[in-house]
Amino acid sequence: MARKLAPDKWLFAATTGLALFGVVMVYSASAVIAQQENGNQFHYVIKQGVWVAVGFIVMLLAMQFNYQQLKNRRIVYGLLILCTIGLLGVFAFSAINGAHRWLKLPGFNLQPSEMSKLSLIIFLAYFLEKRAGEEGDFWRTFLPCGIVTGWLAGLIVIEPDFGTAMMLALIFVVVIYTAGARVIHLAMAAAPAFVVAAGLLIFVPWRLKRLITFLDPWADQQGAGFQVVQSLIAVGSGGIEGLGFAQGKQKMLFLPFAHSDFIFAVVGEELGLVGALAVVAVFALFLWRGIRTALLAPDRFGMLLSLGIVTSIVAQALFNISVVLSLVPTKGIPLPFISYGGSSLVPTLAAVGILLNVSQHASGNIGNRQ
């Protein structure tokens, strides 16, 4: 039987530690550019602190109700409709850095694509629980899940935001495979998805240029490869122990987006290999406790919900770190909990709140499923 427990303390500690560490690193990474742009070195860190406070309030609220209340079809489909409206609504606003990703509201910007990840996870968990016993049915189970995922991913791709669309695809694969989908169905979906992805990379000039730059960023280090080269210089300069907190040089208007997408490079420069590995270790702790929560969930919905949330956060962290280290082509994906910006931080903390909620209803037998 499921029983109400205290939330997973390790999971809570990992989340809190990463978020607070993010505030500290945002200050270090943004002080110079904040002074130049706004005449106040604390401009970005104050905003980040506010978003962390809002995020923690949302997380604590998400821990209070029973997560099984999310199995309401009005909530599930209402979230999908809201995400669709938001993803279409971004085109009513002017582009930022060449992309339509934000709803510009009074006082702040909202990024619907970030909320789409949690909405998709809730839908998949809800739908696949309803289809328990029919996981291998292509028409009744696999195809509807694929259509919803493809719809959201397609809207995100045209923003354009190929990286977040890839995250949705990964969430779909992990959750539906865990639920019991047949490998042949995944292969059937992978073939056209691969063709579309290859087309988006090869036949879109700026994406092709980014891919070529990834293969040899040093060939154009003052042009297309500038950001990656500056990131690698930052990480390399840190060595084992780092230059010391706030002593980094690349954030001084050399490394673009130092306080957002490339904040891990600042971590590597100032805290060295030791600090960078410590961050990775905390994400590994988050992964372990998150999977444990999924395995101990008292029902199928809670298990799939937890697994989807853990996948979305940890996969995004690994992808961001890989971009900073030039292991994959550059994409504008933030480092969860640490990068500057409330559009990513608040939905992520809300998702963790749901995960902690599930951890309070553990089942005594891992193999037990209602």
One Martini backbone bead per residue (centre of mass of N, CA, C, O) as a GRO file, in nm:
protein
  370
    1MET     BB    1   0.099   0.035   0.019
    2ALA     BB    2   0.050   0.352   0.014
    3ARG     BB    3   0.235   0.626   0.173
    4LYS     BB    4   0.285   0.893   0.369
    5LEU     BB    5   0.572   1.089   0.332
    6ALA     BB    6   0.856   1.219   0.316
    7PRO     BB    7   1.040   1.377   0.125
    8ASP     BB    8   1.309   1.358  -0.061
    9LYS     BB    9   1.599   1.482   0.068
   10TRP     BB   10   1.806   1.452  -0.163
   11LEU     BB   11   1.639   1.583  -0.384
   12PHE     BB   12   1.598   1.852  -0.239
   13ALA     BB   13   1.899   1.919  -0.197
   14ALA     BB   14   1.987   1.920  -0.494
   15THR     BB   15   1.796   2.142  -0.588
   16THR     BB   16   1.876   2.365  -0.389
   17GLY     BB   17   2.178   2.370  -0.451
   18LEU     BB   18   2.161   2.441  -0.755
   19ALA     BB   19   1.993   2.704  -0.732
   20LEU     BB   20   2.189   2.859  -0.541
   21PHE     BB   21   2.437   2.827  -0.718
   22GLY     BB   22   2.315   2.983  -0.955
   23VAL     BB   23   2.306   3.260  -0.823
   24VAL     BB   24   2.610   3.288  -0.781
   25MET     BB   25   2.695   3.244  -1.086
   26VAL     BB   26   2.531   3.473  -1.210
   27TYR     BB   27   2.687   3.695  -1.079
   28SER     BB   28   2.967   3.629  -1.190
   29ALA     BB   29   2.876   3.618  -1.505
   30SER     BB   30   2.703   3.921  -1.503
   31ALA     BB   31   2.836   4.179  -1.380
   32VAL     BB   32   2.967   4.314  -1.628
   33ILE     BB   33   2.718   4.329  -1.823
   34ALA     BB   34   2.530   4.470  -1.621
   35GLN     BB   35   2.696   4.729  -1.597
   36GLN     BB   36   2.690   4.804  -1.900
   37GLU     BB   37   2.368   4.786  -1.951
   38ASN     BB   38   2.254   4.900  -1.634
   39GLY     BB   39   2.455   5.011  -1.402
   40ASN     BB   40   2.426   4.708  -1.254
   41GLN     BB   41   2.570   4.421  -1.123
   42PHE     BB   42   2.277   4.309  -0.989
   43HIS     BB   43   2.052   4.273  -1.199
   44TYR     BB   44   2.047   3.956  -1.257
   45VAL     BB   45   2.058   3.839  -0.964
   46ILE     BB   46   1.796   3.958  -0.864
   47LYS     BB   47   1.613   3.819  -1.070
   48GLN     BB   48   1.701   3.533  -0.997
   49GLY     BB   49   1.612   3.541  -0.700
   50VAL     BB   50   1.314   3.579  -0.763
   51TRP     BB   51   1.277   3.318  -0.930
   52VAL     BB   52   1.358   3.126  -0.706
   53ALA     BB   53   1.134   3.204  -0.509
   54VAL     BB   54   0.901   3.133  -0.697
   55GLY     BB   55   0.987   2.839  -0.753
   56PHE     BB   56   0.969   2.740  -0.455
   57ILE     BB   57   0.672   2.797  -0.418
   58VAL     BB   58   0.575   2.612  -0.643
   59MET     BB   59   0.709   2.354  -0.535
   60LEU     BB   60   0.562   2.348  -0.258
   61LEU     BB   61   0.278   2.336  -0.379
   62ALA     BB   62   0.325   2.069  -0.546
   63MET     BB   63   0.366   1.898  -0.268
   64GLN     BB   64   0.066   1.910  -0.138
   65PHE     BB   65  -0.070   1.756  -0.340
   66ASN     BB   66  -0.206   1.501  -0.517
   67TYR     BB   67  -0.077   1.385  -0.811
   68GLN     BB   68  -0.345   1.226  -0.903
   69GLN     BB   69  -0.501   1.490  -0.989
   70LEU     BB   70  -0.364   1.495  -1.283
   71LYS     BB   71  -0.581   1.267  -1.392
   72ASN     BB   72  -0.728   1.498  -1.535
   73ARG     BB   73  -0.844   1.569  -1.843
   74ARG     BB   74  -0.864   1.877  -1.811
   75ILE     BB   75  -0.571   1.918  -1.737
   76VAL     BB   76  -0.424   1.774  -1.964
   77TYR     BB   77  -0.568   1.922  -2.212
   78GLY     BB   78  -0.537   2.211  -2.108
   79LEU     BB   79  -0.227   2.221  -2.126
   80LEU     BB   80  -0.208   2.166  -2.431
   81ILE     BB   81  -0.371   2.413  -2.519
   82LEU     BB   82  -0.196   2.630  -2.385
   83CYS     BB   83   0.063   2.556  -2.538
   84THR     BB   84  -0.047   2.606  -2.820
   85ILE     BB   85  -0.116   2.902  -2.781
   86GLY     BB   86   0.170   2.989  -2.697
   87LEU     BB   87   0.327   2.881  -2.955
   88LEU     BB   88   0.157   3.074  -3.142
   89GLY     BB   89   0.183   3.354  -2.985
   90VAL     BB   90   0.490   3.425  -3.041
   91PHE     BB   91   0.426   3.548  -3.339
   92ALA     BB   92   0.312   3.832  -3.217
   93PHE     BB   93   0.613   3.876  -3.165
   94SER     BB   94   0.910   3.978  -3.161
   95ALA     BB   95   1.218   3.893  -3.222
   96ILE     BB   96   1.485   3.710  -3.050
   97ASN     BB   97   1.761   3.635  -3.198
   98GLY     BB   98   1.569   3.518  -3.445
   99ALA     BB   99   1.332   3.432  -3.234
  100HIS     BB  100   1.006   3.278  -3.146
  101ARG     BB  101   0.986   3.219  -2.781
  102TRP     BB  102   0.818   3.473  -2.665
  103LEU     BB  103   0.613   3.611  -2.419
  104LYS     BB  104   0.537   3.954  -2.381
  105LEU     BB  105   0.515   4.060  -2.065
  106PRO     BB  106   0.467   4.242  -1.797
  107GLY     BB  107   0.808   4.229  -1.675
  108PHE     BB  108   0.806   3.960  -1.865
  109ASN     BB  109   0.907   3.647  -2.005
  110LEU     BB  110   0.756   3.372  -2.189
  111GLN     BB  111   0.828   3.012  -2.239
  112PRO     BB  112   0.634   2.763  -2.369
  113SER     BB  113   0.840   2.529  -2.425
  114GLU     BB  114   0.893   2.462  -2.124
  115MET     BB  115   0.595   2.371  -2.056
  116SER     BB  116   0.570   2.140  -2.272
  117LYS     BB  117   0.724   1.920  -2.121
  118LEU     BB  118   0.529   1.879  -1.881
  119SER     BB  119   0.271   1.835  -2.047
  120LEU     BB  120   0.371   1.580  -2.192
  121ILE     BB  121   0.426   1.406  -1.946
  122ILE     BB  122   0.137   1.404  -1.835
  123PHE     BB  123   0.005   1.284  -2.083
  124LEU     BB  124   0.164   1.018  -2.108
  125ALA     BB  125   0.098   0.908  -1.827
  126TYR     BB  126  -0.210   0.912  -1.862
  127PHE     BB  127  -0.244   0.751  -2.130
  128LEU     BB  128  -0.069   0.493  -2.052
  129GLU     BB  129  -0.251   0.410  -1.821
  130LYS     BB  130  -0.511   0.372  -1.990
  131ARG     BB  131  -0.326   0.159  -2.183
  132ALA     BB  132  -0.310  -0.075  -2.014
  133GLY     BB  133  -0.225  -0.362  -2.218
  134GLU     BB  134  -0.177  -0.159  -2.499
  135GLU     BB  135   0.128  -0.086  -2.573
  136GLY     BB  136   0.144  -0.254  -2.863
  137ASP     BB  137  -0.058  -0.054  -2.987
  138PHE     BB  138  -0.037   0.154  -3.246
  139TRP     BB  139  -0.321   0.305  -3.280
  140ARG     BB  140  -0.406   0.342  -2.960
  141THR     BB  141  -0.108   0.438  -2.852
  142PHE     BB  142   0.139   0.534  -3.020
  143LEU     BB  143   0.016   0.742  -3.220
  144PRO     BB  144  -0.110   0.950  -3.024
  145CYS     BB  145   0.161   1.018  -2.884
  146GLY     BB  146   0.310   1.104  -3.145
  147ILE     BB  147   0.123   1.337  -3.229
  148VAL     BB  148   0.156   1.518  -2.982
  149THR     BB  149   0.462   1.540  -2.997
  150GLY     BB  150   0.479   1.645  -3.294
  151TRP     BB  151   0.316   1.902  -3.252
  152LEU     BB  152   0.495   2.041  -3.041
  153ALA     BB  153   0.765   2.012  -3.192
  154GLY     BB  154   0.681   2.166  -3.448
  155LEU     BB  155   0.624   2.442  -3.311
  156ILE     BB  156   0.919   2.469  -3.204
  157VAL     BB  157   1.083   2.454  -3.469
  158ILE     BB  158   0.948   2.728  -3.597
  159GLU     BB  159   1.069   2.955  -3.412
  160PRO     BB  160   1.343   2.837  -3.354
  161ASP     BB  161   1.379   2.497  -3.161
  162PHE     BB  162   1.550   2.213  -3.185
  163GLY     BB  163   1.640   2.129  -2.897
  164THR     BB  164   1.358   2.106  -2.755
  165ALA     BB  165   1.240   1.906  -2.957
  166MET     BB  166   1.441   1.681  -2.880
  167MET     BB  167   1.347   1.656  -2.586
  168LEU     BB  168   1.063   1.555  -2.653
  169ALA     BB  169   1.152   1.301  -2.805
  170LEU     BB  170   1.301   1.173  -2.565
  171ILE     BB  171   1.067   1.155  -2.371
  172PHE     BB  172   0.893   0.974  -2.547
  173VAL     BB  173   1.084   0.732  -2.568
  174VAL     BB  174   1.126   0.668  -2.266
  175VAL     BB  175   0.828   0.644  -2.173
  176ILE     BB  176   0.711   0.442  -2.389
  177TYR     BB  177   0.919   0.219  -2.344
  178THR     BB  178   0.865   0.176  -2.042
  179ALA     BB  179   0.556   0.105  -2.091
  180GLY     BB  180   0.585  -0.110  -2.366
  181ALA     BB  181   0.681  -0.054  -2.633
  182ARG     BB  182   0.761  -0.132  -2.942
  183VAL     BB  183   1.047  -0.133  -3.126
  184ILE     BB  184   0.923  -0.121  -3.412
  185HIS     BB  185   0.773   0.148  -3.362
  186LEU     BB  186   1.022   0.319  -3.303
  187ALA     BB  187   1.156   0.265  -3.577
  188MET     BB  188   0.927   0.383  -3.752
  189ALA     BB  189   0.962   0.673  -3.626
  190ALA     BB  190   1.271   0.723  -3.667
  191ALA     BB  191   1.300   0.744  -3.971
  192PRO     BB  192   1.141   1.012  -4.031
  193ALA     BB  193   1.280   1.178  -3.807
  194PHE     BB  194   1.562   1.165  -3.931
  195VAL     BB  195   1.495   1.303  -4.198
  196VAL     BB  196   1.397   1.569  -4.079
  197ALA     BB  197   1.651   1.637  -3.915
  198ALA     BB  198   1.846   1.636  -4.157
  199GLY     BB  199   1.700   1.860  -4.311
  200LEU     BB  200   1.728   2.082  -4.086
  201LEU     BB  201   2.048   2.073  -4.105
  202ILE     BB  202   2.114   2.086  -4.425
  203PHE     BB  203   1.875   2.299  -4.552
  204VAL     BB  204   1.971   2.497  -4.325
  205PRO     BB  205   2.218   2.713  -4.337
  206TRP     BB  206   2.275   2.785  -4.029
  207ARG     BB  207   2.287   2.487  -3.938
  208LEU     BB  208   2.514   2.392  -4.123
  209LYS     BB  209   2.722   2.591  -4.017
  210ARG     BB  210   2.714   2.486  -3.725
  211LEU     BB  211   2.808   2.199  -3.796
  212ILE     BB  212   3.079   2.276  -3.925
  213THR     BB  213   3.188   2.426  -3.677
  214PHE     BB  214   3.191   2.182  -3.486
  215LEU     BB  215   3.419   2.024  -3.639
  216ASP     BB  216   3.584   2.334  -3.662
  217PRO     BB  217   3.607   2.609  -3.471
  218TRP     BB  218   3.911   2.713  -3.535
  219ALA     BB  219   3.863   2.806  -3.840
  220ASP     BB  220   3.641   3.037  -3.697
  221GLN     BB  221   3.718   3.214  -3.420
  222GLN     BB  222   3.587   3.511  -3.521
  223GLY     BB  223   3.313   3.375  -3.585
  224ALA     BB  224   3.128   3.098  -3.566
  225GLY     BB  225   3.351   2.986  -3.336
  226PHE     BB  226   3.367   3.185  -3.094
  227GLN     BB  227   3.196   3.065  -2.861
  228VAL     BB  228   3.334   2.788  -2.839
  229VAL     BB  229   3.622   2.886  -2.800
  230GLN     BB  230   3.566   3.051  -2.539
  231SER     BB  231   3.468   2.807  -2.379
  232LEU     BB  232   3.730   2.637  -2.397
  233ILE     BB  233   3.912   2.845  -2.268
  234ALA     BB  234   3.771   2.856  -1.999
  235VAL     BB  235   3.799   2.558  -1.920
  236GLY     BB  236   4.109   2.539  -1.959
  237SER     BB  237   4.189   2.771  -1.753
  238GLY     BB  238   4.093   2.622  -1.485
  239GLY     BB  239   4.162   2.341  -1.455
  240ILE     BB  240   4.147   2.189  -1.153
  241GLU     BB  241   4.084   2.455  -0.942
  242GLY     BB  242   4.091   2.723  -1.065
  243LEU     BB  243   4.076   3.086  -1.037
  244GLY     BB  244   3.824   3.159  -0.890
  245PHE     BB  245   3.589   3.332  -0.764
  246ALA     BB  246   3.534   3.592  -0.997
  247GLN     BB  247   3.819   3.536  -1.186
  248GLY     BB  248   3.719   3.536  -1.455
  249LYS     BB  249   3.766   3.633  -1.810
  250GLN     BB  250   3.547   3.549  -2.035
  251LYS     BB  251   3.300   3.720  -1.911
  252MET     BB  252   3.453   3.986  -2.029
  253LEU     BB  253   3.302   3.996  -2.326
  254PHE     BB  254   3.375   3.713  -2.470
  255LEU     BB  255   3.144   3.532  -2.359
  256PRO     BB  256   2.857   3.444  -2.469
  257PHE     BB  257   2.616   3.376  -2.248
  258ALA     BB  258   2.748   3.329  -1.957
  259HIS     BB  259   2.464   3.336  -1.770
  260SER     BB  260   2.338   3.102  -1.939
  261ASP     BB  261   2.420   2.870  -2.161
  262PHE     BB  262   2.751   2.922  -2.053
  263ILE     BB  263   2.792   2.876  -1.735
  264PHE     BB  264   2.975   2.619  -1.723
  265ALA     BB  265   3.233   2.766  -1.816
  266VAL     BB  266   3.259   2.937  -1.559
  267VAL     BB  267   3.284   2.705  -1.367
  268GLY     BB  268   3.542   2.585  -1.494
  269GLU     BB  269   3.722   2.842  -1.458
  270GLU     BB  270   3.673   2.904  -1.140
  271LEU     BB  271   3.646   2.577  -1.027
  272GLY     BB  272   3.711   2.371  -1.219
  273LEU     BB  273   3.711   2.036  -1.225
  274VAL     BB  274   3.597   2.008  -0.943
  275GLY     BB  275   3.340   2.182  -0.982
  276ALA     BB  276   3.225   2.042  -1.234
  277LEU     BB  277   3.201   1.756  -1.103
  278ALA     BB  278   3.012   1.843  -0.877
  279VAL     BB  279   2.775   1.911  -1.058
  280VAL     BB  280   2.750   1.633  -1.188
  281ALA     BB  281   2.706   1.480  -0.919
  282VAL     BB  282   2.434   1.615  -0.849
  283PHE     BB  283   2.288   1.513  -1.101
  284ALA     BB  284   2.333   1.216  -1.029
  285LEU     BB  285   2.171   1.226  -0.770
  286PHE     BB  286   1.908   1.312  -0.903
  287LEU     BB  287   1.882   1.061  -1.081
  288TRP     BB  288   1.873   0.847  -0.862
  289ARG     BB  289   1.629   0.961  -0.695
  290GLY     BB  290   1.433   0.973  -0.933
  291ILE     BB  291   1.430   0.672  -1.004
  292ARG     BB  292   1.348   0.576  -0.728
  293THR     BB  293   1.075   0.717  -0.730
  294ALA     BB  294   0.965   0.562  -0.973
  295LEU     BB  295   0.994   0.270  -0.850
  296LEU     BB  296   0.811   0.362  -0.580
  297ALA     BB  297   0.567   0.407  -0.713
  298PRO     BB  298   0.220   0.318  -0.670
  299ASP     BB  299   0.195   0.386  -0.984
  300ARG     BB  300   0.205   0.431  -1.318
  301PHE     BB  301   0.179   0.734  -1.331
  302GLY     BB  302   0.409   0.804  -1.129
  303MET     BB  303   0.635   0.661  -1.281
  304LEU     BB  304   0.616   0.816  -1.556
  305LEU     BB  305   0.631   1.099  -1.444
  306SER     BB  306   0.908   1.076  -1.308
  307LEU     BB  307   1.072   0.986  -1.555
  308GLY     BB  308   1.015   1.234  -1.732
  309ILE     BB  309   1.138   1.449  -1.546
  310VAL     BB  310   1.422   1.335  -1.522
  311THR     BB  311   1.486   1.330  -1.822
  312SER     BB  312   1.452   1.635  -1.886
  313ILE     BB  313   1.673   1.740  -1.687
  314VAL     BB  314   1.926   1.558  -1.736
  315ALA     BB  315   1.944   1.577  -2.044
  316GLN     BB  316   1.977   1.885  -2.052
  317ALA     BB  317   2.236   1.896  -1.889
  318LEU     BB  318   2.410   1.720  -2.078
  319PHE     BB  319   2.371   1.896  -2.328
  320ASN     BB  320   2.488   2.159  -2.222
  321ILE     BB  321   2.767   2.050  -2.146
  322SER     BB  322   2.834   1.948  -2.434
  323VAL     BB  323   2.834   2.225  -2.567
  324VAL     BB  324   3.058   2.358  -2.394
  325LEU     BB  325   3.261   2.105  -2.486
  326SER     BB  326   3.209   2.032  -2.792
  327LEU     BB  327   3.025   1.751  -2.836
  328VAL     BB  328   2.807   1.940  -2.957
  329PRO     BB  329   2.618   2.136  -3.108
  330THR     BB  330   2.501   2.442  -3.091
  331LYS     BB  331   2.258   2.530  -2.831
  332GLY     BB  332   1.973   2.698  -2.673
  333ILE     BB  333   2.037   2.548  -2.369
  334PRO     BB  334   1.984   2.534  -2.049
  335LEU     BB  335   2.092   2.498  -1.722
  336PRO     BB  336   1.953   2.352  -1.484
  337PHE     BB  337   1.906   2.592  -1.213
  338ILE     BB  338   2.159   2.788  -1.321
  339SER     BB  339   2.060   2.942  -1.534
  340TYR     BB  340   1.939   3.216  -1.657
  341GLY     BB  341   1.594   3.222  -1.595
  342GLY     BB  342   1.244   3.178  -1.546
  343SER     BB  343   1.128   3.005  -1.786
  344SER     BB  344   1.294   2.752  -1.678
  345LEU     BB  345   1.299   2.743  -1.363
  346VAL     BB  346   1.000   2.727  -1.275
  347PRO     BB  347   0.910   2.465  -1.429
  348THR     BB  348   1.130   2.289  -1.302
  349LEU     BB  349   1.040   2.324  -1.003
  350ALA     BB  350   0.757   2.219  -1.050
  351ALA     BB  351   0.845   1.934  -1.137
  352VAL     BB  352   0.991   1.867  -0.871
  353GLY     BB  353   0.742   1.890  -0.693
  354ILE     BB  354   0.606   1.643  -0.819
  355LEU     BB  355   0.831   1.444  -0.756
  356LEU     BB  356   0.814   1.485  -0.447
  357ASN     BB  357   0.523   1.395  -0.427
  358VAL     BB  358   0.571   1.102  -0.513
  359SER     BB  359   0.779   1.040  -0.277
  360GLN     BB  360   0.528   1.045  -0.059
  361HIS     BB  361   0.406   0.763  -0.222
  362ALA     BB  362   0.536   0.506  -0.146
  363SER     BB  363   0.625   0.179  -0.213
  364GLY     BB  364   0.726  -0.116  -0.062
  365ASN     BB  365   0.711  -0.236  -0.364
  366ILE     BB  366   0.861  -0.213  -0.663
  367GLY     BB  367   0.668  -0.431  -0.813
  368ASN     BB  368   0.430  -0.256  -0.739
  369ARG     BB  369   0.115  -0.220  -0.929
  370GLN     BB  370  -0.204  -0.072  -0.994
   0.00000   0.00000   0.00000
